[in-house]
Coordinates of C-alpha atoms in Angstrom, one line a residue:
X1 CA 21.3 7.4 -3.5
X2 CA 23.7 8.3 -6.3
X3 CA 22.1 8.3 -9.7
X4 CA 23.7 7.1 -12.9
X5 CA 24.6 9.8 -15.4
X6 CA 21.9 8.4 -17.7
X7 CA 18.7 6.4 -17.4
X8 CA 17.7 3.6 -19.7
X9 CA 14.2 2.7 -20.6
X10 CA 13.3 -1.0 -20.8
X11 CA 11.0 -1.4 -23.8
X12 CA 9.9 -4.6 -25.5
X13 CA 10.5 -3.1 -28.9
X14 CA 14.1 -2.2 -28.2
X15 CA 15.1 -5.2 -26.0
X16 CA 14.7 -7.6 -29.0
X17 CA 17.4 -5.6 -30.7
X18 CA 19.5 -5.5 -27.5
X19 CA 19.5 -1.7 -27.4
X20 CA 19.0 0.5 -24.4
X21 CA 17.7 4.0 -25.3
X22 CA 18.0 7.2 -23.4
X23 CA 15.1 7.7 -21.0
X24 CA 14.7 11.3 -22.0
X25 CA 14.6 10.6 -25.7
X26 CA 12.1 7.7 -25.4
X27 CA 9.9 9.6 -22.9
X28 CA 9.7 12.5 -25.3
X29 CA 8.9 10.4 -28.3
X30 CA 6.3 8.4 -26.3
X31 CA 4.8 11.6 -24.9
X32 CA 4.9 10.4 -21.3
X33 CA 3.5 13.2 -19.2
X34 CA 5.7 14.7 -16.6
X35 CA 4.7 14.6 -13.0
X36 CA 3.4 17.9 -11.7
X37 CA 5.3 19.4 -8.8
X38 CA 4.2 22.0 -6.3
X39 CA 1.6 22.3 -3.5
X40 CA -1.5 20.1 -3.3
X41 CA -4.3 21.0 -5.8
X42 CA -8.0 21.2 -5.0
X43 CA -10.3 18.5 -6.3
X44 CA -10.5 18.4 -10.0
X45 CA -13.7 16.4 -10.7
X46 CA -16.8 17.7 -12.4
X47 CA -19.2 16.2 -9.8
X48 CA -21.8 14.9 -12.3
X49 CA -22.8 11.3 -13.1
X50 CA -23.0 11.6 -16.9
X51 CA -20.5 11.9 -19.7
X52 CA -18.3 14.9 -20.2
X53 CA -17.2 16.1 -23.6
X54 CA -13.5 17.0 -23.9
X55 CA -12.8 20.7 -23.9
X56 CA -16.4 21.6 -22.9
X57 CA -15.9 23.6 -19.7
X58 CA -19.6 24.2 -19.3
X59 CA -20.3 20.5 -19.4
X60 CA -17.7 20.0 -16.7
X61 CA -19.3 22.6 -14.4
X62 CA -16.7 25.3 -15.0
X63 CA -17.4 28.9 -15.8
X64 CA -16.5 29.4 -19.5
X65 CA -15.1 32.9 -18.9
X66 CA -12.9 31.5 -16.1
X67 CA -11.8 28.6 -18.3
X68 CA -10.8 31.0 -21.0
X69 CA -8.7 33.0 -18.5
X70 CA -7.0 30.2 -16.5
X71 CA -7.6 27.1 -18.5
X72 CA -10.3 24.4 -18.3
X73 CA -8.6 22.2 -15.9
X74 CA -8.0 24.9 -13.3
X75 CA -11.5 26.2 -13.9
X76 CA -13.0 22.8 -13.2
X77 CA -10.9 22.6 -10.0
X78 CA -12.3 26.0 -8.8
X79 CA -15.8 24.9 -9.7
X80 CA -15.3 21.7 -7.7
X81 CA -14.2 23.7 -4.6
X82 CA -17.2 25.9 -4.9
X83 CA -19.5 22.9 -5.2
X84 CA -17.8 21.4 -2.1
X85 CA -18.6 24.5 -0.1
X86 CA -22.3 24.4 -1.3
X87 CA -22.6 20.7 -0.7
X88 CA -21.2 20.9 2.8
X89 CA -24.6 22.2 4.0
X90 CA -25.9 18.7 3.9
X91 CA -23.2 17.7 6.4
X92 CA -22.1 21.0 7.9
X93 CA -18.6 21.9 8.9
X94 CA -19.7 22.3 12.5
X95 CA -20.6 18.6 12.6
X96 CA -17.2 17.6 11.3
X97 CA -15.4 19.9 13.7
X98 CA -17.3 18.6 16.7
X99 CA -16.7 15.0 15.7
X100 CA -13.0 15.5 15.4
X101 CA -12.9 17.3 18.8
X102 CA -14.8 14.5 20.4
X103 CA -12.5 11.8 19.0
X104 CA -9.5 13.8 20.2
X105 CA -10.8 14.0 23.7
X106 CA -11.9 10.4 23.9
X107 CA -8.5 9.2 22.6
X108 CA -6.7 11.2 25.2
X109 CA -8.9 9.8 28.0
X110 CA -8.6 6.2 26.8
X111 CA -4.8 6.3 26.3
X112 CA -4.0 7.7 29.7
X113 CA -4.2 4.1 30.9
X114 CA -1.5 2.9 28.5
X115 CA 2.1 3.9 29.4
X116 CA 4.1 4.5 26.3
X117 CA 7.1 2.4 27.4
X118 CA 4.8 -0.7 27.4
X119 CA 2.2 0.1 24.7
X120 CA 3.6 2.9 22.6
X121 CA 1.6 6.1 21.8
X122 CA -0.1 8.0 19.0
X123 CA 1.9 11.1 18.7
X124 CA 0.9 13.2 15.7
X125 CA -2.3 13.7 13.7
X126 CA -2.2 16.0 10.6
X127 CA -4.0 16.7 7.3
X128 CA -3.1 15.1 4.0
X129 CA -4.1 15.9 0.4
X130 CA -5.0 12.3 -0.3
X131 CA -7.2 9.6 1.3
X132 CA -4.4 7.0 1.2
X133 CA -6.5 4.2 -0.3
X134 CA -3.1 2.9 -1.6
X135 CA 0.3 3.3 0.2
X136 CA 3.9 2.5 -0.6
X137 CA 7.0 3.2 1.6
X138 CA 9.5 4.1 -1.0
X139 CA 13.3 3.5 -0.7
X140 CA 13.9 7.2 -1.0
X141 CA 12.2 7.6 2.5
X142 CA 9.1 9.2 0.9
X143 CA 5.7 7.7 1.0
X144 CA 3.5 7.3 -2.1
X145 CA -0.3 7.8 -1.5
X146 CA -2.9 7.5 -4.2
X147 CA -6.6 7.2 -4.5
X148 CA -9.4 9.0 -6.4
X149 CA -11.0 12.4 -6.6
X150 CA -14.0 12.6 -4.3
X151 CA -17.5 13.0 -5.8
X152 CA -19.3 13.7 -2.6
X153 CA -18.5 15.6 0.6
X154 CA -21.2 14.0 2.6
X155 CA -19.8 11.0 4.4
X156 CA -23.2 9.3 4.6
X157 CA -23.1 8.9 0.8
X158 CA -20.6 7.1 -1.5
X159 CA -17.8 9.6 -1.9
X160 CA -15.7 7.6 -4.4
X161 CA -16.4 7.5 -8.2
X162 CA -16.9 3.7 -8.2
X163 CA -19.9 3.7 -10.5
X164 CA -19.2 7.0 -12.3
X165 CA -18.6 7.3 -16.1
X166 CA -16.5 10.1 -17.5
X167 CA -14.2 12.7 -16.0
X168 CA -15.3 12.1 -12.4
X169 CA -13.8 8.6 -12.6
X170 CA -10.3 9.9 -12.0
X171 CA -7.2 9.0 -9.9
X172 CA -4.7 11.1 -8.1
X173 CA -1.4 10.6 -6.3
X174 CA 0.9 12.4 -3.9
X175 CA 4.2 12.0 -2.2
X176 CA 4.7 12.7 1.5
X177 CA 8.3 13.6 2.5
X178 CA 8.6 13.1 6.3
X179 CA 11.8 15.0 6.3
X180 CA 9.8 18.1 5.4
X181 CA 7.4 17.7 8.4
X182 CA 3.7 17.4 8.4
X183 CA 2.5 20.6 6.7
X184 CA 1.1 21.1 3.2
X185 CA 4.7 21.8 1.9
X186 CA 5.7 18.3 2.9
X187 CA 3.4 16.9 0.1
X188 CA 4.0 16.9 -3.6
X189 CA 1.4 16.0 -6.3
X190 CA 2.6 13.3 -8.7
X191 CA -0.4 13.2 -11.0
X192 CA -1.0 10.0 -12.8
X193 CA -0.8 10.0 -16.6
X194 CA -3.8 11.2 -18.5
X195 CA -5.7 8.3 -20.2
X196 CA -8.8 7.7 -22.3
X197 CA -10.8 4.9 -20.7
X198 CA -13.0 2.5 -22.8
X199 CA -16.2 3.9 -21.3
X200 CA -17.7 5.6 -24.5
X201 CA -17.2 9.1 -23.3
X202 CA -13.7 9.9 -24.8
X203 CA -13.0 12.0 -21.7
X204 CA -9.3 12.4 -20.8
X205 CA -8.6 12.2 -17.1
X206 CA -5.9 11.2 -14.7
X207 CA -5.8 7.4 -14.7
X208 CA -8.5 5.9 -12.5
X209 CA -6.1 3.3 -10.9
X210 CA -7.8 3.2 -7.5
X211 CA -8.6 -0.3 -6.2
X212 CA -5.6 -1.6 -8.2
X213 CA -3.0 -4.1 -7.1
X214 CA 0.7 -3.3 -6.6
X215 CA 4.1 -4.6 -5.6
X216 CA 7.8 -3.5 -5.7
X217 CA 10.2 -4.4 -8.5
X218 CA 13.8 -5.2 -7.6
X219 CA 14.9 -1.6 -8.6
X220 CA 12.6 0.0 -6.0
X221 CA 9.9 1.0 -8.4
X222 CA 6.2 0.3 -7.7
X223 CA 4.3 -1.6 -10.4
X224 CA 0.5 -0.9 -10.3
X225 CA -2.0 -3.0 -12.2
X226 CA -5.7 -2.5 -12.8
X227 CA -8.2 0.1 -11.7
X228 CA -11.8 1.2 -12.4
X229 CA -13.3 1.7 -15.8
X230 CA -16.5 3.0 -14.2
X231 CA -20.0 1.8 -14.3
X232 CA -21.4 -1.8 -13.9
X233 CA -21.0 -1.5 -10.1
X234 CA -17.3 -1.0 -10.7
X235 CA -15.5 -2.7 -13.6
X236 CA -11.9 -3.7 -14.2
X237 CA -9.4 -1.7 -16.2
X238 CA -6.4 -3.2 -18.1
X239 CA -4.1 -0.4 -16.9
X240 CA -0.4 -1.1 -16.1
X241 CA 1.9 1.5 -14.7
X242 CA 5.2 1.9 -12.9
X243 CA 6.0 4.7 -10.4
X244 CA 9.7 5.6 -10.4
X245 CA 10.6 6.9 -6.9
X246 CA 14.0 8.1 -8.1
X247 CA 12.6 10.6 -10.6
X248 CA 9.1 10.7 -9.1
X249 CA 7.5 10.0 -12.4
X250 CA 4.8 7.6 -13.6
X251 CA 5.4 5.4 -16.7
X252 CA 2.7 3.5 -18.6
X253 CA 3.2 0.0 -19.8
X254 CA 1.2 -2.1 -22.2
X255 CA -2.3 -3.0 -21.1
X256 CA -2.9 -6.3 -19.4
X257 CA -4.8 -9.0 -21.3
X258 CA -7.8 -8.6 -19.0
X259 CA -9.4 -5.9 -16.9
X260 CA -8.8 -6.1 -13.2
X261 CA -10.5 -4.2 -10.4
X262 CA -9.3 -5.4 -6.9
X263 CA -6.5 -7.6 -8.0
X264 CA -3.5 -8.8 -5.9
X265 CA 0.1 -8.7 -6.9
X266 CA 3.2 -10.4 -5.4
X267 CA 6.9 -10.3 -6.3
X268 CA 8.6 -13.7 -6.5
X269 CA 12.1 -14.9 -5.9
X270 CA 13.1 -14.1 -9.5
X271 CA 11.9 -10.4 -9.2
X272 CA 9.0 -10.9 -11.5
X273 CA 5.5 -10.2 -10.4
X274 CA 2.4 -12.4 -10.4
X275 CA -1.0 -10.8 -10.9
X276 CA -4.2 -12.5 -9.9
X277 CA -7.9 -12.0 -9.6
X278 CA -9.8 -8.7 -9.8
X279 CA -13.3 -7.9 -11.2
X280 CA -13.3 -8.0 -15.0
X281 CA -14.4 -5.4 -17.5
X282 CA -17.9 -7.0 -17.3
X283 CA -18.3 -5.5 -13.9
X284 CA -18.8 -6.4 -10.2
X285 CA -19.4 -10.2 -9.7
X286 CA -17.1 -11.3 -12.6
X287 CA -13.6 -12.0 -11.1
X288 CA -11.2 -13.1 -13.7
X289 CA -9.3 -16.4 -13.3
X290 CA -6.5 -15.3 -15.6
X291 CA -3.1 -15.0 -14.0
X292 CA -0.4 -12.8 -15.6
X293 CA 3.3 -12.2 -15.0
X294 CA 5.2 -8.9 -15.3
X295 CA 7.4 -8.5 -17.1
X296 CA 7.0 -11.3 -19.6
X297 CA 9.8 -13.9 -19.4
X298 CA 11.3 -12.9 -22.7
X299 CA 12.1 -9.5 -21.2
X300 CA 14.6 -8.7 -18.5
X301 CA 13.6 -7.8 -14.9
X302 CA 14.2 -4.1 -14.2
X303 CA 17.2 -4.5 -11.8
X304 CA 18.9 -1.1 -11.8
X305 CA 17.5 2.1 -10.6
X306 CA 17.7 3.5 -14.1
X307 CA 16.0 0.6 -15.8
X308 CA 12.6 2.1 -16.5
X309 CA 9.8 -0.2 -17.6
X310 CA 8.0 1.6 -20.4
X311 CA 5.6 0.0 -22.9
X312 CA 6.5 -3.4 -21.4
X313 CA 4.1 -6.3 -21.7
X314 CA 2.9 -8.8 -19.2
X315 CA 2.2 -12.4 -20.3
X316 CA -0.3 -15.1 -19.3
X317 CA 0.8 -17.5 -16.6
X318 CA 0.4 -21.2 -17.3
X319 CA -2.2 -21.9 -14.5
X320 CA -5.4 -20.1 -13.8
X321 CA -6.6 -18.8 -10.3
X322 CA -10.4 -19.0 -10.2
X323 CA -10.9 -17.1 -7.0
X324 CA -14.6 -16.5 -6.4
X325 CA -13.7 -13.3 -4.5
X326 CA -11.2 -10.6 -5.2
X327 CA -8.0 -9.4 -3.4
X328 CA -6.7 -12.8 -2.3
X329 CA -3.6 -12.7 -0.1
X330 CA -0.5 -13.7 -2.0
X331 CA 2.9 -14.6 -0.5
X332 CA 6.2 -15.7 -1.9
X333 CA 7.6 -18.0 0.9
X334 CA 11.1 -19.4 1.4
X335 CA 10.4 -22.5 -0.7
X336 CA 10.1 -20.2 -3.7
X337 CA 6.4 -21.0 -4.2
X338 CA 3.5 -18.5 -4.4
X339 CA 0.8 -19.1 -1.8
X340 CA -2.7 -17.8 -2.8
X341 CA -5.0 -17.6 0.2
X342 CA -8.5 -16.7 -0.9
X343 CA -11.3 -15.3 1.2
X344 CA -13.2 -18.6 0.8
X345 CA -12.0 -21.4 3.0
X346 CA -11.8 -23.9 0.1
X347 CA -9.8 -21.6 -2.2
X348 CA -6.3 -22.0 -0.8
X349 CA -3.7 -22.7 -3.5
X350 CA 0.0 -23.2 -4.1
X351 CA 1.5 -21.8 -7.4
X352 CA 4.8 -23.0 -8.8
X353 CA 6.2 -19.9 -10.6
X354 CA 8.7 -22.1 -12.6
X355 CA 6.5 -25.0 -13.6
X356 CA 3.5 -22.6 -13.9
X357 CA 1.2 -25.0 -12.1
X358 CA -1.4 -24.7 -9.3
X359 CA -2.3 -27.3 -6.7
X360 CA -4.7 -27.3 -3.7
X361 CA -3.8 -26.5 -0.2
X362 CA -5.9 -27.8 2.8
X363 CA -9.1 -26.0 3.5
X364 CA -8.7 -23.2 6.1
X365 CA -10.5 -23.9 9.4
X366 CA -12.5 -20.7 9.3
X367 CA -15.2 -20.0 6.8
X368 CA -15.4 -16.9 4.7
X369 CA -13.0 -14.1 5.6
X370 CA -13.6 -10.7 4.2
X371 CA -11.2 -7.8 4.3
X372 CA -8.8 -9.0 6.9
X373 CA -5.1 -9.0 7.1
X374 CA -2.5 -11.8 6.7
X375 CA 1.2 -11.7 7.7
X376 CA 4.2 -14.0 6.8
X377 CA 5.5 -14.8 10.3
X378 CA 9.2 -14.0 11.0
X379 CA 11.3 -17.2 11.0
X380 CA 14.8 -16.0 12.1
X381 CA 17.6 -16.2 9.6
X382 CA 15.5 -17.8 6.9
X383 CA 12.6 -16.4 4.9
X384 CA 9.1 -17.0 6.2
X385 CA 7.6 -20.5 5.9
X386 CA 4.2 -19.8 7.5
X387 CA 1.4 -17.2 7.3
X388 CA -0.9 -15.9 10.0
X389 CA -4.4 -15.0 8.8
X390 CA -6.2 -12.5 10.9
X391 CA -9.5 -10.6 10.9
X392 CA -12.0 -10.5 8.1
X393 CA -14.8 -11.8 10.3
X394 CA -16.2 -9.6 13.1
X395 CA -17.6 -12.6 14.9
X396 CA -14.4 -14.6 15.0
X397 CA -11.4 -13.3 17.0
X398 CA -9.2 -16.4 16.2
X399 CA -6.1 -16.2 14.1
X400 CA -5.2 -19.1 11.8
X401 CA -1.7 -20.2 10.8
X402 CA -0.7 -22.0 7.6
X403 CA 2.6 -23.8 8.1
X404 CA 3.7 -26.0 5.2
X405 CA 0.5 -27.7 4.2
X406 CA -1.3 -27.6 7.5
X407 CA -3.5 -25.2 9.3
X408 CA -3.7 -24.5 13.1
X409 CA -5.9 -22.2 15.2
X410 CA -3.7 -19.7 17.0
X411 CA -4.2 -17.3 19.9
X412 CA -7.3 -15.1 19.4
X413 CA -7.3 -11.3 19.5
X414 CA -9.7 -9.5 21.9
X415 CA -12.5 -9.4 19.3
X416 CA -13.2 -9.9 15.6
X417 CA -12.9 -7.1 13.1
X418 CA -12.6 -6.5 9.4
X419 CA -10.6 -3.9 7.4
X420 CA -7.7 -4.3 9.9
X421 CA -4.1 -3.9 9.1
X422 CA -1.4 -6.0 10.8
X423 CA 2.2 -5.0 10.6
X424 CA 5.5 -6.7 11.4
X425 CA 7.6 -4.3 13.5
X426 CA 11.4 -4.3 13.5
X427 CA 11.5 -6.2 16.8
X428 CA 9.4 -9.0 15.2
X429 CA 6.3 -8.2 17.2
X430 CA 3.0 -7.6 15.4
X431 CA 0.7 -4.6 15.6
X432 CA -2.9 -4.4 14.5
X433 CA -4.5 -1.0 13.7
X434 CA -7.7 0.0 12.1
X435 CA -10.9 -2.1 11.7
X436 CA -14.6 -2.1 11.5
X437 CA -17.7 -4.3 11.8
X438 CA -18.0 -4.7 8.0
X439 CA -17.6 -2.7 4.8
X440 CA -18.7 0.9 5.5
X441 CA -20.2 -0.2 8.9
X442 CA -18.4 0.8 12.1
X443 CA -21.0 -0.6 14.4
X444 CA -23.9 1.7 13.9
X445 CA -25.0 0.9 10.3
X446 CA -23.5 1.5 6.9
X447 CA -22.5 5.0 5.9
X448 CA -22.8 6.1 9.6
X449 CA -19.6 7.8 10.7
X450 CA -20.3 7.0 14.3
X451 CA -18.2 4.1 15.3
X452 CA -18.0 1.5 18.1
X453 CA -15.0 2.8 20.1
X454 CA -13.5 -0.7 20.3
X455 CA -12.5 -0.6 16.6
X456 CA -10.2 2.3 17.4
X457 CA -8.1 0.3 19.8
X458 CA -4.8 -1.3 18.6
X459 CA -3.7 -4.8 19.5
X460 CA -0.1 -6.0 20.0
X461 CA 1.3 -9.5 19.7
X462 CA 4.5 -10.1 21.6
X463 CA 7.3 -12.6 21.2
X464 CA 5.2 -15.1 23.2
X465 CA 2.4 -15.1 20.6
X466 CA -0.1 -13.6 23.0
X467 CA -2.2 -10.6 22.1
X468 CA -3.0 -7.6 24.2
X469 CA -5.0 -4.4 23.6
X470 CA -3.1 -1.2 23.2
X471 CA -3.9 2.5 22.8
X472 CA -6.6 3.9 20.7
X473 CA -6.1 5.8 17.4
X474 CA -7.9 9.0 16.9
X475 CA -10.1 8.2 13.9
X476 CA -11.9 4.9 13.4
X477 CA -10.6 3.6 10.1
X478 CA -12.3 0.8 8.3
X479 CA -12.7 0.3 4.5
X480 CA -9.7 1.5 2.6
X481 CA -7.6 2.0 5.7
X482 CA -3.9 1.3 5.6
X483 CA -0.7 1.4 7.6
X484 CA 3.0 1.0 7.2
X485 CA 6.3 1.0 9.1
X486 CA 8.6 3.9 8.4
X487 CA 12.4 3.8 8.3
X488 CA 12.5 5.7 11.7
X489 CA 10.5 2.9 13.3
X490 CA 7.2 4.8 13.6
X491 CA 4.0 3.6 12.1
X492 CA 2.0 5.7 9.6
X493 CA -1.8 5.1 9.8
X494 CA -4.2 6.5 7.2
X495 CA -7.1 5.7 4.8
X496 CA -10.9 5.4 5.0
X497 CA -12.2 8.3 3.1
X498 CA -15.6 8.4 4.8
X499 CA -14.0 8.9 8.2
X500 CA -11.5 11.4 6.9
X501 CA -14.3 13.4 5.3
X502 CA -16.5 13.1 8.3
X503 CA -13.7 14.6 10.5
X504 CA -12.2 17.1 8.1
X505 CA -11.2 20.3 9.9
X506 CA -11.9 22.3 6.7
X507 CA -13.9 20.5 4.0
X508 CA -13.4 23.5 1.6
X509 CA -9.6 23.1 1.3
X510 CA -7.5 20.7 -0.7
X511 CA -6.4 18.6 2.3
X512 CA -9.0 15.8 2.1
X513 CA -7.3 13.2 4.2
X514 CA -5.4 12.7 7.4
X515 CA -2.4 10.8 8.7
X516 CA -1.7 9.6 12.3
X517 CA 1.7 8.5 13.5
X518 CA 2.1 5.8 16.1
X519 CA 5.3 5.5 18.1
X520 CA 5.8 1.8 19.2
X521 CA 6.9 1.1 22.8
X522 CA 10.5 0.5 21.7
X523 CA 10.8 4.2 21.0
X524 CA 10.1 5.0 24.6
X525 CA 12.7 2.7 26.3
X526 CA 15.8 5.0 26.2
X527 CA 18.5 5.9 23.6
X528 CA 18.5 4.2 20.3
X529 CA 21.5 2.3 18.9
X530 CA 23.2 4.0 16.0
X531 CA 23.6 2.8 12.4
X532 CA 26.1 5.2 11.0
X533 CA 27.0 3.6 7.7
X534 CA 25.8 0.8 5.5
X535 CA 26.8 -0.4 2.0
X536 CA 25.4 1.8 -0.8
X537 CA 25.6 -0.7 -3.6
X538 CA 23.7 -3.9 -4.2
X539 CA 24.7 -6.9 -2.2
X540 CA 24.5 -10.6 -3.3
X541 CA 22.6 -13.2 -1.3
X542 CA 24.7 -15.2 1.2
X543 CA 27.4 -12.5 1.4
X544 CA 29.3 -10.9 4.3
X545 CA 29.2 -7.2 4.6
X546 CA 30.1 -4.5 7.2
X547 CA 28.2 -1.7 8.8
X548 CA 29.5 1.0 11.1
X549 CA 27.9 1.9 14.5
X550 CA 29.2 4.2 17.2
X551 CA 27.2 2.0 19.6
X552 CA 28.4 -1.4 18.2
X553 CA 29.0 -2.9 21.6
X554 CA 25.3 -2.5 22.5
X555 CA 24.0 -4.1 19.3
X556 CA 22.5 -7.6 19.8
X557 CA 20.5 -8.1 16.6
X558 CA 20.4 -6.9 12.9
X559 CA 17.2 -7.3 10.9
X560 CA 15.9 -6.6 7.4
X561 CA 12.3 -5.4 7.1
X562 CA 10.8 -5.2 3.7
X563 CA 9.0 -1.9 2.9
X564 CA 5.2 -2.1 2.7
X565 CA 2.9 -1.4 -0.2
X566 CA -0.7 -2.0 0.9
X567 CA -4.3 -1.5 0.0
X568 CA -7.6 -3.0 1.3
X569 CA -5.8 -4.8 4.1
X570 CA -3.8 -6.7 1.4
X571 CA -0.1 -6.4 2.1
X572 CA 2.0 -8.9 0.0
X573 CA 5.3 -7.2 0.5
X574 CA 5.9 -7.7 4.3
X575 CA 9.0 -9.7 5.3
X576 CA 11.2 -9.8 8.4
X577 CA 14.6 -11.5 8.5
X578 CA 17.3 -11.7 11.2
X579 CA 20.8 -11.3 9.9
X580 CA 23.7 -13.3 11.2
X581 CA 26.1 -11.2 13.2
X582 CA 29.5 -12.8 12.5
X583 CA 31.8 -10.3 14.2
X584 CA 32.1 -7.0 16.1
X585 CA 35.4 -5.1 16.0
X586 CA 35.4 -1.5 17.4
X587 CA 32.6 0.3 15.6
X588 CA 32.5 -2.3 12.7
X589 CA 29.8 -5.0 12.7
X590 CA 30.1 -7.8 10.2
X591 CA 26.8 -9.3 9.0
X592 CA 25.6 -11.8 6.4
X593 CA 22.8 -11.3 3.9
X594 CA 20.0 -14.0 3.6
X595 CA 21.1 -17.1 1.8
X596 CA 18.8 -17.1 -1.3
X597 CA 16.4 -15.0 -3.3
X598 CA 13.6 -17.3 -2.0
X599 CA 14.5 -16.2 1.5
X600 CA 14.5 -12.6 0.5
X601 CA 13.3 -11.6 -3.0
X602 CA 15.6 -9.1 -4.7
X603 CA 14.9 -5.5 -3.9
X604 CA 15.2 -2.8 -1.2
X605 CA 15.0 -3.5 2.5
X606 CA 15.2 -1.4 5.7
X607 CA 18.2 -2.5 7.8
X608 CA 17.8 -2.0 11.6
X609 CA 20.2 -2.6 14.4
X610 CA 18.6 -3.5 17.7
X611 CA 20.0 -3.5 21.3
X612 CA 19.2 -5.9 24.1
X613 CA 15.9 -4.1 24.9
X614 CA 14.6 -4.5 21.4
X615 CA 15.2 -0.8 20.6
X616 CA 15.9 -0.3 16.9
X617 CA 18.2 2.2 15.2
X618 CA 16.9 4.4 12.5
X619 CA 17.0 2.2 9.4
X620 CA 19.3 2.5 6.4
X621 CA 18.3 1.1 3.0
X622 CA 20.0 -2.0 1.7
X623 CA 19.6 -3.5 -1.8
X624 CA 19.6 -7.3 -2.1
X625 CA 20.4 -9.0 -5.4
X626 CA 22.9 -8.2 -8.2
X627 CA 22.8 -8.8 -11.9

């Protein structure tokens, strides 16, 4: 996408004066750290549970002489790699290698019964430098992955720094560029800013923003809120960041008013984000009822690709959201309201983002739902007006639909599961991947990498609303598993650090994670329609526009699919809309954008053309909304 000759930085201190400053000048004065480029780095944690004194290489486990030669940070990284090699004796490499080989073999045997043209197929499996606890499909075509530095290499133990204090409680982030393939060179580290957390250690480290909440801004940037202060079973951080996909840089904003660990975020029709829930700074078991909005209403919404939120404040929303449990599902539906669907059956609420009020929705038929997925169902030319709630209870295979103010029990899946991820595909069908019995339990007890094979099997929901089992993925993926639809129509599956560590082909290297790619059935039904050209600038709602296709006569549908940003089975960004096809002339197809921002909140969408068999083109990015 063409970039402006300069970039502006949106700051509350300059907006009041109506001034836009140069991004470079402000970034330099604010000392915003640049994002590191280059190949993936080895783990950079110190591996202890106690405090670490800044600059003390010995306290961080590094060799002082090595630190003097190559610097403390790299010395700590080398020390971490050596520790990983030593610690691997408790869970030897041979066990990991044998496990991955067994999963590969059993996947091949199971999937022989599923023809690709009907069920799709899992095509590629490759190492990643990150666990993928958080994912975002960026409008540049790249994928942002972020999580934490591992503190254990034994998958029968807690590998994340949830309860750690000091340097080990650190985050990390990478970009995967599918255009560069699947090797190490296709990944680039985009290290989060260095922060000092209020944990009493005064230990600088990459921001521990894992288990945060996130959503897209209208300019394609990803806003990330919360994280882990460490200790207290996991406590909420007030952190607020934006990742700029255009310059591949992180920017820090003003802290939120409360700490949040496991919050949810959704972007409304006005482009502003609503932030709810999350464990507070007091620790696990203390979810905050405070709702915040970003950016504050007195500040403009970042609309253009060069409007960078930096040092921007959020503000308190007029109504509270006293969810008893964290990570509620949030959706902005076509009535412009925000629907907050809690894990508890009696905590289903409707929020008015203009009046800043909350009112009750009917009790959900099912009782408590844990880490399950929820999807705003496609509704043709209009935005979604109903949500399907799936999973979250291994003993209940039913799905539940909220439509307007009423619930109905819909078609069940083959079995109940938690930690599942359900995606809307370009042809409006649904795909469920991942799943487990419960948190850290795959069917044979917690922290046991051996999994019940059924949780590896996908499920597919057709246009008739019926579910059917599909092919098996290679790794079982439960807690922290994620998936998203890519612009070429494939599905990226990743996440679950325990399973990735348990099946790591080389635990000593820097490639901690793994990614698997699924090709839906529509990619095995013959040639794809072409989408040769689409508008490069922003389009208003309710407007006609033209695209070019060398296969225009074969095109039967045009759809917009919102890109995914997801964590912990919570995906607030999904949206599928049909576009009205108003004319075809030669290779030119005339389409019309969705009518209102409530139908399709402003931002970037993937535009697909589909033929009569439901085969989609490769997508091009379309931006909705102009200011």
